[in-house]
Amino acid sequence: MPRRRKRDIIVKGFSKLLKEDKLKIVAELMNNSAETIDLMKSFWHPDKHKQEIFDEFSENTISNFYIPYGVSPNVIINGKMYLVPMVIEESSVVAAASSGAKWWLDHGGFHAEVVDVIKIGQLHFSWKGDVKKLYEVWDELTRAFRTATTHITANMETRGGGITGFELLDMTDKIKDYYQIRVSFNTKDSMGANFINSCLEEFGQTLKTFLSIHPDFKEEEKEVTIIMAILSNYTPGCLVKTWVECDISELNSLDDQLTGEQFAEKFMTAVEIAEVDTYRATTHNKGIFNGIDAVAIATGNDFRAIEAAGHTYASKGGQYKSLSHVEIKDGRFKFYLEIPLALGTVGGLTSLHPLAKQSLELLGKPTADELMMIAATMGLANNFSAVRSLVTKGIQRGHMKMHLMNILNHFQATEDEKQLALEYFEDKIVSFASVHDFLKKIHLS
Ligand code: MEV
């Protein structure tokens, strides 16, 4: 029988242990338990109460994982100036956003508008009845849905939100006996996941009761199986647009090798490639999400939900495509992005995470609509800078500078050594080995 490795041991009842004991178990499974404990503990917050807040966000927590919190200044959207918080672990993203924002500051700034803010929830069920009857009682049923959820919707309604519509979908041609009730919601400034899911679960119960007591349904039609009740993270009805535009002649200043016209053409071709080629589209859109996710994380929003919606939206025509587009017309260059962004500025982590709260304060306590415009704009700013670099000097030069700093920090280089290295590597390839050799050389000289 093969010998069991230390780490193959099944740990029972882990979630019920105290944090210290969880950490001890993890450390024992490593070969350097004292070091593991020290390292993990060194990232605990010194303020016990603050640490408790973090521990409660998730489960089985044994430490905190730090990600840099940066800011992008000079972001002007619809004439209003923002200092945008960005939380991201990747170098060059904040720099790219900032340089994009800085350039457009002098060329009309960013423009943005929220197209709509509707979200969708779905009640999926199996039923063997006559669907015509369900359509006949549809108004009665939706009234029952509304009545059953007034205790959940009352507050939302006073804030101007609530349930905005119901739709019954007969999907029995795809799956036997399968129907769906698609419900639309306006959740105002909250992301609204809990609100939507609570309503949907209540609708499930209501549907069961409704069919079981309604005189129009035969005995065999009184039975319904609720498969599941959950919001959809695809939010094409929660859409924001952001754009920049300027005279093509203004683009002359963007690169010393290209005229404004040449730059505009090359830039547009790069974006068109992302509209026809899925491999490029994925990277292109990843660059957009660099900016959007960083704002989402900084403000305590769910970046996985946003990414999922964005990528689905990018495939809405049947092929995955670029989310941003270029238009060149009458001597004007326009670069724009249209994207679904279900963001919230109240509820969830937005007020629980002290830094998310701070981020929203830094942004002037925006509404969800305003935050949608800010996040989308940072996506466009990042996308602009990435494509600008790609069609001019390439991205490696900028990336390598950051990479070089990371390597220098790894080797604990002094400030003087860093300065020498920056000059030396201006026109050379950066790698761990080349930086190591360089440092060795200057130590010997
Ligand atoms: C890197 O994080 C993002 C880019 O690859 C985006 C792009 O290629 O457009 C630079």
Short mmCIF file of C-alpha atoms and ligand atoms in Angstrom, two decimals:
data_model
loop_
_atom_site.label_atom_id
_atom_site.label_comp_id
_atom_site.label_asym_id
_atom_site.label_seq_id
_atom_site.Cartn_x
_atom_site.Cartn_y
_atom_site.Cartn_z
CA MET A 1 0.00 0.00 0.00
CA PRO A 2 1.40 3.44 -0.89
CA ARG A 3 2.50 5.46 2.16
CA ARG A 4 0.20 8.34 3.02
CA ARG A 5 1.88 11.74 2.75
CA LYS A 6 1.40 14.14 5.64
CA ARG A 7 -0.82 16.35 3.50
CA ASP A 8 -3.14 13.50 2.47
CA ILE A 9 -4.56 13.27 6.00
CA ILE A 10 -8.29 13.96 6.13
CA VAL A 11 -9.01 16.76 8.57
CA LYS A 12 -12.36 16.40 10.32
CA GLY A 13 -14.34 19.22 11.91
CA PHE A 14 -11.85 21.85 10.71
CA SER A 15 -14.42 24.63 10.36
CA LYS A 16 -15.39 24.30 14.02
CA LEU A 17 -11.87 24.82 15.36
CA LEU A 18 -10.53 28.10 16.70
CA LYS A 19 -8.45 30.12 14.27
CA GLU A 20 -5.23 29.42 16.21
CA ASP A 21 -5.92 25.68 16.07
CA LYS A 22 -6.71 25.81 12.34
CA LEU A 23 -3.43 27.56 11.77
CA LYS A 24 -1.59 24.95 13.88
CA ILE A 25 -3.04 22.13 11.77
CA VAL A 26 -2.06 23.86 8.53
CA ALA A 27 1.42 24.52 9.88
CA GLU A 28 1.84 20.91 11.03
CA LEU A 29 1.04 19.75 7.51
CA MET A 30 3.91 21.86 6.26
CA ASN A 31 7.47 20.92 7.05
CA ASN A 32 8.24 24.28 8.65
CA SER A 33 5.47 24.72 11.16
CA ALA A 34 7.04 27.50 13.24
CA GLU A 35 7.87 29.52 10.15
CA THR A 36 4.39 29.03 8.69
CA ILE A 37 2.75 30.18 11.90
CA ASP A 38 5.01 33.24 12.10
CA LEU A 39 4.44 34.18 8.48
CA MET A 40 0.69 33.76 8.62
CA LYS A 41 0.44 35.65 11.90
CA SER A 42 2.61 38.48 10.63
CA PHE A 43 -0.25 39.31 8.25
CA TRP A 44 -2.89 39.39 10.98
CA HIS A 45 -4.19 42.85 11.70
CA PRO A 46 -2.77 44.17 14.99
CA ASP A 47 -6.19 45.54 15.93
CA LYS A 48 -8.17 42.50 17.12
CA HIS A 49 -11.54 44.04 16.22
CA LYS A 50 -10.45 44.90 12.70
CA GLN A 51 -9.13 41.38 12.25
CA GLU A 52 -12.46 39.94 13.39
CA ILE A 53 -14.19 41.87 10.60
CA PHE A 54 -11.96 40.23 8.01
CA ASP A 55 -12.29 36.78 9.55
CA GLU A 56 -16.03 36.98 9.20
CA PHE A 57 -16.05 37.76 5.47
CA SER A 58 -15.15 34.20 4.65
CA GLU A 59 -14.66 30.78 6.23
CA ASN A 60 -11.71 28.85 7.64
CA THR A 61 -9.63 32.02 7.66
CA ILE A 62 -6.11 31.73 8.99
CA SER A 63 -4.59 34.97 7.70
CA ASN A 64 -5.08 37.91 5.31
CA PHE A 65 -3.81 38.09 1.76
CA TYR A 66 -2.66 41.60 0.91
CA ILE A 67 -3.23 43.21 -2.49
CA PRO A 68 -1.91 46.69 -3.27
CA TYR A 69 -4.37 49.57 -3.06
CA GLY A 70 -3.49 52.33 -5.56
CA VAL A 71 -5.21 55.40 -6.91
CA SER A 72 -5.55 56.80 -10.39
CA PRO A 73 -5.75 60.59 -10.35
CA ASN A 74 -7.07 63.01 -13.00
CA VAL A 75 -10.02 60.92 -14.16
CA ILE A 76 -12.56 63.30 -15.60
CA ILE A 77 -15.99 61.83 -16.39
CA ASN A 78 -18.82 64.00 -17.69
CA GLY A 79 -16.86 67.03 -16.49
CA LYS A 80 -16.42 65.74 -12.93
CA MET A 81 -12.95 64.94 -11.59
CA TYR A 82 -12.33 61.69 -9.71
CA LEU A 83 -9.46 60.13 -7.85
CA VAL A 84 -10.18 56.48 -8.50
CA PRO A 85 -9.15 53.73 -6.05
CA MET A 86 -7.82 50.58 -7.71
CA VAL A 87 -6.98 47.33 -5.95
CA ILE A 88 -4.89 45.05 -8.13
CA GLU A 89 -1.89 42.76 -7.82
CA GLU A 90 -0.65 43.23 -11.39
CA SER A 91 2.00 45.83 -12.10
CA SER A 92 1.37 48.46 -14.80
CA VAL A 93 -2.44 48.41 -14.52
CA VAL A 94 -2.72 51.51 -12.35
CA ALA A 95 0.02 53.17 -14.39
CA ALA A 96 -1.86 52.37 -17.63
CA ALA A 97 -5.16 53.67 -16.25
CA SER A 98 -3.50 56.83 -14.97
CA SER A 99 -1.67 57.56 -18.19
CA GLY A 100 -4.87 56.98 -20.23
CA ALA A 101 -6.80 59.27 -17.88
CA LYS A 102 -4.08 61.92 -17.99
CA TRP A 103 -3.99 62.00 -21.79
CA TRP A 104 -7.77 62.31 -22.12
CA LEU A 105 -7.84 64.99 -19.43
CA ASP A 106 -6.44 67.38 -22.01
CA HIS A 107 -8.61 66.05 -24.85
CA GLY A 108 -12.17 66.35 -23.63
CA GLY A 109 -12.16 63.81 -20.80
CA PHE A 110 -14.36 60.71 -20.61
CA HIS A 111 -18.08 60.66 -21.22
CA ALA A 112 -20.41 58.05 -19.78
CA GLU A 113 -24.07 57.18 -19.47
CA VAL A 114 -26.06 54.43 -17.84
CA VAL A 115 -28.41 52.85 -20.37
CA ASP A 116 -30.48 50.83 -17.89
CA VAL A 117 -30.24 49.11 -14.50
CA ILE A 118 -32.48 46.06 -14.75
CA LYS A 119 -31.39 42.73 -13.25
CA ILE A 120 -32.86 39.28 -13.80
CA GLY A 121 -33.80 36.47 -11.42
CA GLN A 122 -35.00 33.03 -12.48
CA LEU A 123 -37.37 30.51 -10.96
CA HIS A 124 -36.80 27.18 -12.72
CA PHE A 125 -39.45 24.52 -12.33
CA SER A 126 -40.76 21.24 -13.73
CA TRP A 127 -44.48 20.86 -14.25
CA LYS A 128 -46.67 18.40 -16.15
CA GLY A 129 -49.75 20.58 -16.59
CA ASP A 130 -51.37 22.39 -19.48
CA VAL A 131 -49.36 25.60 -19.98
CA LYS A 132 -52.35 27.42 -21.52
CA LYS A 133 -53.97 27.35 -18.10
CA LEU A 134 -50.90 28.86 -16.54
CA TYR A 135 -51.05 31.73 -19.00
CA GLU A 136 -54.76 32.17 -18.20
CA VAL A 137 -54.06 32.64 -14.49
CA TRP A 138 -50.82 34.53 -15.09
CA ASP A 139 -52.05 37.93 -13.80
CA GLU A 140 -53.52 36.30 -10.71
CA LEU A 141 -50.27 34.41 -10.11
CA THR A 142 -48.03 37.47 -10.46
CA ARG A 143 -50.31 39.37 -8.07
CA ALA A 144 -49.82 36.51 -5.61
CA PHE A 145 -46.04 36.76 -6.13
CA ARG A 146 -46.12 40.47 -5.34
CA THR A 147 -48.32 40.02 -2.27
CA ALA A 148 -46.13 37.23 -0.93
CA THR A 149 -43.00 39.38 -1.12
CA THR A 150 -44.23 42.77 0.16
CA HIS A 151 -42.25 42.20 3.38
CA ILE A 152 -39.07 41.94 1.25
CA THR A 153 -39.86 44.58 -1.37
CA ALA A 154 -41.35 47.36 0.80
CA ASN A 155 -38.00 48.97 1.65
CA MET A 156 -36.67 48.65 -1.88
CA GLU A 157 -39.85 50.27 -3.20
CA THR A 158 -39.45 53.26 -0.93
CA ARG A 159 -36.00 53.68 -2.49
CA GLY A 160 -37.58 53.63 -5.96
CA GLY A 161 -36.71 50.03 -6.82
CA GLY A 162 -38.47 46.68 -6.66
CA ILE A 163 -39.88 44.09 -9.04
CA THR A 164 -40.33 45.47 -12.54
CA GLY A 165 -41.83 42.51 -14.40
CA PHE A 166 -42.56 38.80 -14.74
CA GLU A 167 -42.31 36.57 -17.77
CA LEU A 168 -43.29 32.91 -18.14
CA LEU A 169 -41.10 30.91 -20.50
CA ASP A 170 -42.17 27.56 -21.83
CA MET A 171 -38.91 25.68 -22.40
CA THR A 172 -40.39 22.22 -22.76
CA ASP A 173 -38.96 21.99 -26.29
CA LYS A 174 -35.48 22.03 -24.72
CA ILE A 175 -36.01 20.04 -21.51
CA LYS A 176 -39.06 17.90 -20.80
CA ASP A 177 -41.59 19.66 -18.50
CA TYR A 178 -39.23 22.57 -17.91
CA TYR A 179 -40.56 26.13 -17.39
CA GLN A 180 -38.96 29.27 -16.17
CA ILE A 181 -40.32 32.41 -14.57
CA ARG A 182 -38.01 35.26 -15.43
CA VAL A 183 -38.35 38.20 -13.08
CA SER A 184 -36.82 41.61 -13.60
CA PHE A 185 -35.73 43.84 -10.73
CA ASN A 186 -34.43 47.31 -10.09
CA THR A 187 -32.27 47.13 -6.99
CA LYS A 188 -31.28 50.83 -6.96
CA ASP A 189 -27.91 51.36 -5.26
CA SER A 190 -27.48 47.81 -4.01
CA MET A 191 -26.07 44.98 -6.09
CA GLY A 192 -29.19 43.23 -4.87
CA ALA A 193 -28.22 39.56 -4.96
CA ASN A 194 -29.75 38.79 -1.55
CA PHE A 195 -32.86 40.79 -2.30
CA ILE A 196 -33.42 39.03 -5.63
CA ASN A 197 -32.71 35.55 -4.26
CA SER A 198 -35.02 36.07 -1.27
CA CYS A 199 -37.86 37.15 -3.59
CA LEU A 200 -37.27 34.19 -5.90
CA GLU A 201 -37.34 31.63 -3.10
CA GLU A 202 -40.59 33.14 -1.89
CA PHE A 203 -42.02 32.93 -5.45
CA GLY A 204 -41.17 29.23 -5.45
CA GLN A 205 -43.24 28.66 -2.32
CA THR A 206 -46.05 30.83 -3.68
CA LEU A 207 -46.18 28.90 -6.96
CA LYS A 208 -46.49 25.63 -5.06
CA THR A 209 -49.32 26.90 -2.88
CA PHE A 210 -51.06 28.66 -5.75
CA LEU A 211 -51.25 25.53 -7.90
CA SER A 212 -52.20 23.28 -5.00
CA ILE A 213 -55.28 25.32 -4.06
CA HIS A 214 -56.37 26.87 -7.37
CA PRO A 215 -59.68 25.33 -8.61
CA ASP A 216 -58.66 25.56 -12.32
CA PHE A 217 -55.98 22.92 -11.97
CA LYS A 218 -56.62 19.20 -12.07
CA GLU A 219 -55.22 16.94 -9.37
CA GLU A 220 -52.13 15.99 -11.43
CA GLU A 221 -51.48 19.69 -12.21
CA LYS A 222 -51.28 20.65 -8.56
CA GLU A 223 -47.80 19.14 -8.27
CA VAL A 224 -44.81 21.29 -9.21
CA THR A 225 -41.12 20.70 -8.65
CA ILE A 226 -39.08 23.80 -7.98
CA ILE A 227 -35.67 23.04 -9.48
CA MET A 228 -33.95 26.20 -8.30
CA ALA A 229 -34.39 29.89 -7.63
CA ILE A 230 -31.44 32.19 -8.27
CA LEU A 231 -30.51 35.53 -9.80
CA SER A 232 -28.78 35.57 -13.17
CA ASN A 233 -25.34 37.11 -13.31
CA TYR A 234 -25.95 37.91 -16.96
CA THR A 235 -27.12 41.51 -16.76
CA PRO A 236 -27.48 42.89 -20.31
CA GLY A 237 -30.24 45.15 -18.95
CA CYS A 238 -27.78 46.75 -16.53
CA LEU A 239 -25.72 48.50 -19.13
CA VAL A 240 -23.28 51.40 -19.15
CA LYS A 241 -21.55 53.19 -22.01
CA THR A 242 -18.34 55.16 -21.80
CA TRP A 243 -16.40 56.90 -24.55
CA VAL A 244 -13.69 59.34 -25.49
CA GLU A 245 -13.44 61.35 -28.69
CA CYS A 246 -11.21 63.96 -30.25
CA ASP A 247 -10.03 65.37 -33.55
CA ILE A 248 -7.66 62.98 -35.30
CA SER A 249 -5.06 65.75 -35.44
CA GLU A 250 -4.92 65.71 -31.62
CA LEU A 251 -3.59 62.14 -31.80
CA ASN A 252 -0.37 63.48 -33.36
CA SER A 253 1.07 63.83 -29.88
CA LEU A 254 0.60 60.17 -28.97
CA ASP A 255 3.64 58.76 -30.73
CA ASP A 256 6.69 60.34 -32.34
CA GLN A 257 6.79 57.74 -35.13
CA LEU A 258 3.13 57.99 -36.20
CA THR A 259 0.92 60.84 -37.37
CA GLY A 260 -2.46 61.17 -35.71
CA GLU A 261 -4.08 59.61 -38.75
CA GLN A 262 -1.67 56.67 -38.83
CA PHE A 263 -2.16 56.14 -35.11
CA ALA A 264 -5.97 56.21 -35.45
CA GLU A 265 -5.89 53.69 -38.31
CA LYS A 266 -3.50 51.34 -36.54
CA PHE A 267 -5.46 51.61 -33.29
CA MET A 268 -8.74 50.92 -35.09
CA THR A 269 -7.26 47.88 -36.86
CA ALA A 270 -6.06 46.53 -33.50
CA VAL A 271 -9.59 46.86 -32.11
CA GLU A 272 -11.10 45.33 -35.25
CA ILE A 273 -8.81 42.33 -34.83
CA ALA A 274 -10.38 41.84 -31.40
CA GLU A 275 -13.76 41.92 -33.12
CA VAL A 276 -12.93 39.07 -35.50
CA ASP A 277 -10.42 36.94 -33.61
CA THR A 278 -11.41 35.25 -30.35
CA TYR A 279 -7.84 34.75 -29.11
CA ARG A 280 -7.15 38.47 -29.38
CA ALA A 281 -10.63 39.41 -28.12
CA THR A 282 -10.02 37.53 -24.87
CA THR A 283 -6.78 39.39 -24.17
CA HIS A 284 -8.25 42.69 -25.29
CA ASN A 285 -11.21 42.28 -22.93
CA LYS A 286 -8.91 41.09 -20.15
CA GLY A 287 -7.22 44.48 -20.44
CA ILE A 288 -10.62 46.16 -20.00
CA PHE A 289 -11.33 44.07 -16.91
CA ASN A 290 -7.94 45.02 -15.47
CA GLY A 291 -9.42 48.47 -14.87
CA ILE A 292 -12.97 47.41 -14.02
CA ASP A 293 -12.06 44.63 -11.57
CA ALA A 294 -9.60 46.90 -9.75
CA VAL A 295 -12.41 49.39 -9.05
CA ALA A 296 -14.85 46.59 -8.23
CA ILE A 297 -12.49 45.12 -5.64
CA ALA A 298 -11.62 48.53 -4.17
CA THR A 299 -15.32 49.25 -3.66
CA GLY A 300 -16.24 45.81 -2.28
CA ASN A 301 -18.08 44.61 -5.38
CA ASP A 302 -18.24 41.08 -6.77
CA PHE A 303 -15.76 41.06 -9.65
CA ARG A 304 -16.51 37.44 -10.62
CA ALA A 305 -20.15 38.35 -11.30
CA ILE A 306 -19.08 41.33 -13.36
CA GLU A 307 -16.56 39.32 -15.37
CA ALA A 308 -19.09 36.56 -16.03
CA ALA A 309 -21.63 39.09 -17.33
CA GLY A 310 -19.06 40.91 -19.43
CA HIS A 311 -17.77 37.81 -21.15
CA THR A 312 -21.27 36.57 -21.89
CA TYR A 313 -22.16 39.99 -23.27
CA ALA A 314 -19.04 39.86 -25.45
CA SER A 315 -20.46 36.66 -27.00
CA LYS A 316 -24.02 37.89 -27.47
CA GLY A 317 -23.85 37.75 -31.27
CA GLY A 318 -22.70 34.12 -31.22
CA GLN A 319 -18.98 34.91 -31.34
CA TYR A 320 -16.82 36.24 -28.52
CA LYS A 321 -15.74 39.78 -29.47
CA SER A 322 -14.15 42.95 -28.23
CA LEU A 323 -16.27 44.92 -25.79
CA SER A 324 -14.79 48.21 -27.03
CA HIS A 325 -15.02 49.71 -30.49
CA VAL A 326 -13.56 52.50 -32.60
CA GLU A 327 -15.26 54.86 -35.00
CA ILE A 328 -13.40 57.23 -37.33
CA LYS A 329 -15.70 59.75 -39.00
CA ASP A 330 -15.43 63.34 -40.27
CA GLY A 331 -11.92 63.76 -38.91
CA ARG A 332 -12.96 62.55 -35.43
CA PHE A 333 -11.69 59.55 -33.49
CA LYS A 334 -14.14 57.90 -31.10
CA PHE A 335 -13.29 54.99 -28.81
CA TYR A 336 -16.12 53.50 -26.80
CA LEU A 337 -17.07 50.68 -24.50
CA GLU A 338 -20.50 49.22 -23.77
CA ILE A 339 -20.65 46.77 -20.92
CA PRO A 340 -23.08 45.31 -18.37
CA LEU A 341 -21.96 46.19 -14.84
CA ALA A 342 -24.10 45.17 -11.87
CA LEU A 343 -22.44 47.23 -9.15
CA GLY A 344 -23.62 48.35 -5.76
CA THR A 345 -22.72 51.20 -3.43
CA VAL A 346 -24.83 50.09 -0.47
CA GLY A 347 -25.11 46.74 1.28
CA GLY A 348 -22.82 43.73 1.11
CA LEU A 349 -19.13 44.38 1.58
CA THR A 350 -19.43 48.03 0.51
CA SER A 351 -20.01 49.18 4.06
CA LEU A 352 -18.49 46.24 5.97
CA HIS A 353 -14.99 46.38 4.51
CA PRO A 354 -13.37 49.50 6.00
CA LEU A 355 -11.34 50.12 2.84
CA ALA A 356 -14.31 49.58 0.51
CA LYS A 357 -16.16 52.18 2.55
CA GLN A 358 -13.16 54.48 2.28
CA SER A 359 -13.00 53.95 -1.51
CA LEU A 360 -16.61 55.03 -1.87
CA GLU A 361 -15.87 58.10 0.22
CA LEU A 362 -12.86 58.86 -1.99
CA LEU A 363 -15.22 58.75 -4.96
CA GLY A 364 -17.62 61.14 -3.23
CA LYS A 365 -20.17 58.48 -2.15
CA PRO A 366 -21.41 57.71 -5.67
CA THR A 367 -24.74 56.13 -6.55
CA ALA A 368 -24.56 52.71 -8.19
CA ASP A 369 -25.14 54.40 -11.58
CA GLU A 370 -22.20 56.73 -11.01
CA LEU A 371 -19.98 53.84 -9.92
CA MET A 372 -20.96 51.93 -13.08
CA MET A 373 -19.73 54.90 -15.12
CA ILE A 374 -16.50 55.19 -13.12
CA ALA A 375 -15.65 51.48 -13.34
CA ALA A 376 -16.46 51.31 -17.07
CA THR A 377 -14.31 54.38 -17.65
CA MET A 378 -11.34 52.79 -15.91
CA GLY A 379 -11.87 49.78 -18.18
CA LEU A 380 -11.75 52.04 -21.21
CA ALA A 381 -8.74 53.99 -19.87
CA ASN A 382 -6.82 50.73 -19.37
CA ASN A 383 -7.86 49.43 -22.75
CA PHE A 384 -6.82 52.67 -24.43
CA SER A 385 -3.35 52.63 -22.84
CA ALA A 386 -2.81 48.92 -23.54
CA VAL A 387 -3.76 49.19 -27.22
CA ARG A 388 -1.85 52.46 -27.54
CA SER A 389 1.31 50.75 -26.26
CA LEU A 390 0.73 47.66 -28.36
CA VAL A 391 0.44 49.60 -31.63
CA THR A 392 3.39 51.88 -30.83
CA LYS A 393 6.33 50.88 -28.63
CA GLY A 394 4.93 47.56 -27.37
CA ILE A 395 4.04 46.81 -23.76
CA GLN A 396 7.17 45.06 -22.65
CA ARG A 397 9.21 48.21 -22.05
CA GLY A 398 6.77 49.51 -19.44
CA HIS A 399 6.15 46.07 -17.98
CA MET A 400 9.83 45.31 -17.77
CA LYS A 401 10.49 48.44 -15.75
CA MET A 402 8.02 47.23 -13.11
CA HIS A 403 9.34 43.69 -13.42
CA LEU A 404 12.86 45.04 -12.92
CA MET A 405 11.80 46.83 -9.74
CA ASN A 406 10.20 43.63 -8.42
CA ILE A 407 13.39 41.68 -9.10
CA LEU A 408 15.54 44.40 -7.54
CA ASN A 409 13.34 44.34 -4.44
CA HIS A 410 13.65 40.57 -4.36
CA PHE A 411 17.46 40.96 -4.26
CA GLN A 412 17.09 43.74 -1.66
CA ALA A 413 18.91 46.25 -3.89
CA THR A 414 19.67 49.67 -2.43
CA GLU A 415 18.22 52.89 -3.90
CA ASP A 416 21.57 53.63 -5.64
CA GLU A 417 21.70 50.14 -7.12
CA LYS A 418 18.12 50.52 -8.35
CA GLN A 419 19.01 53.77 -10.09
CA LEU A 420 22.03 52.18 -11.80
CA ALA A 421 19.95 49.18 -12.81
CA LEU A 422 17.20 51.37 -14.31
CA GLU A 423 19.80 53.10 -16.50
CA TYR A 424 21.57 49.87 -17.44
CA PHE A 425 18.40 47.98 -18.36
CA GLU A 426 16.94 50.84 -20.43
CA ASP A 427 17.81 48.90 -23.63
CA LYS A 428 18.42 45.38 -22.28
CA ILE A 429 16.37 42.30 -21.57
CA VAL A 430 15.29 41.98 -17.93
CA SER A 431 15.37 38.56 -16.31
CA PHE A 432 16.17 37.22 -12.84
CA ALA A 433 19.54 35.99 -14.13
CA SER A 434 20.48 39.23 -15.92
CA VAL A 435 19.58 41.37 -12.89
CA HIS A 436 21.47 39.01 -10.58
CA ASP A 437 24.56 39.21 -12.85
CA PHE A 438 24.29 42.99 -13.01
CA LEU A 439 24.15 43.32 -9.22
CA LYS A 440 27.09 40.94 -8.84
CA LYS A 441 29.07 42.98 -11.34
CA ILE A 442 28.47 46.30 -9.58
CA HIS A 443 29.31 44.75 -6.21
CA LEU A 444 32.65 43.57 -7.58
CA SER A 445 33.55 46.86 -9.25
C1 MEV B 1 -2.22 42.71 -19.54
O1 MEV B 1 -2.71 42.52 -18.23
C2 MEV B 1 -3.31 43.26 -20.42
C3 MEV B 1 -2.96 43.41 -21.90
O2 MEV B 1 -2.51 42.14 -22.39
C4 MEV B 1 -4.20 43.82 -22.61
C5 MEV B 1 -4.10 43.83 -24.11
O3 MEV B 1 -3.30 43.09 -24.69
O4 MEV B 1 -4.88 44.61 -24.72
C6 MEV B 1 -1.84 44.39 -22.09
#
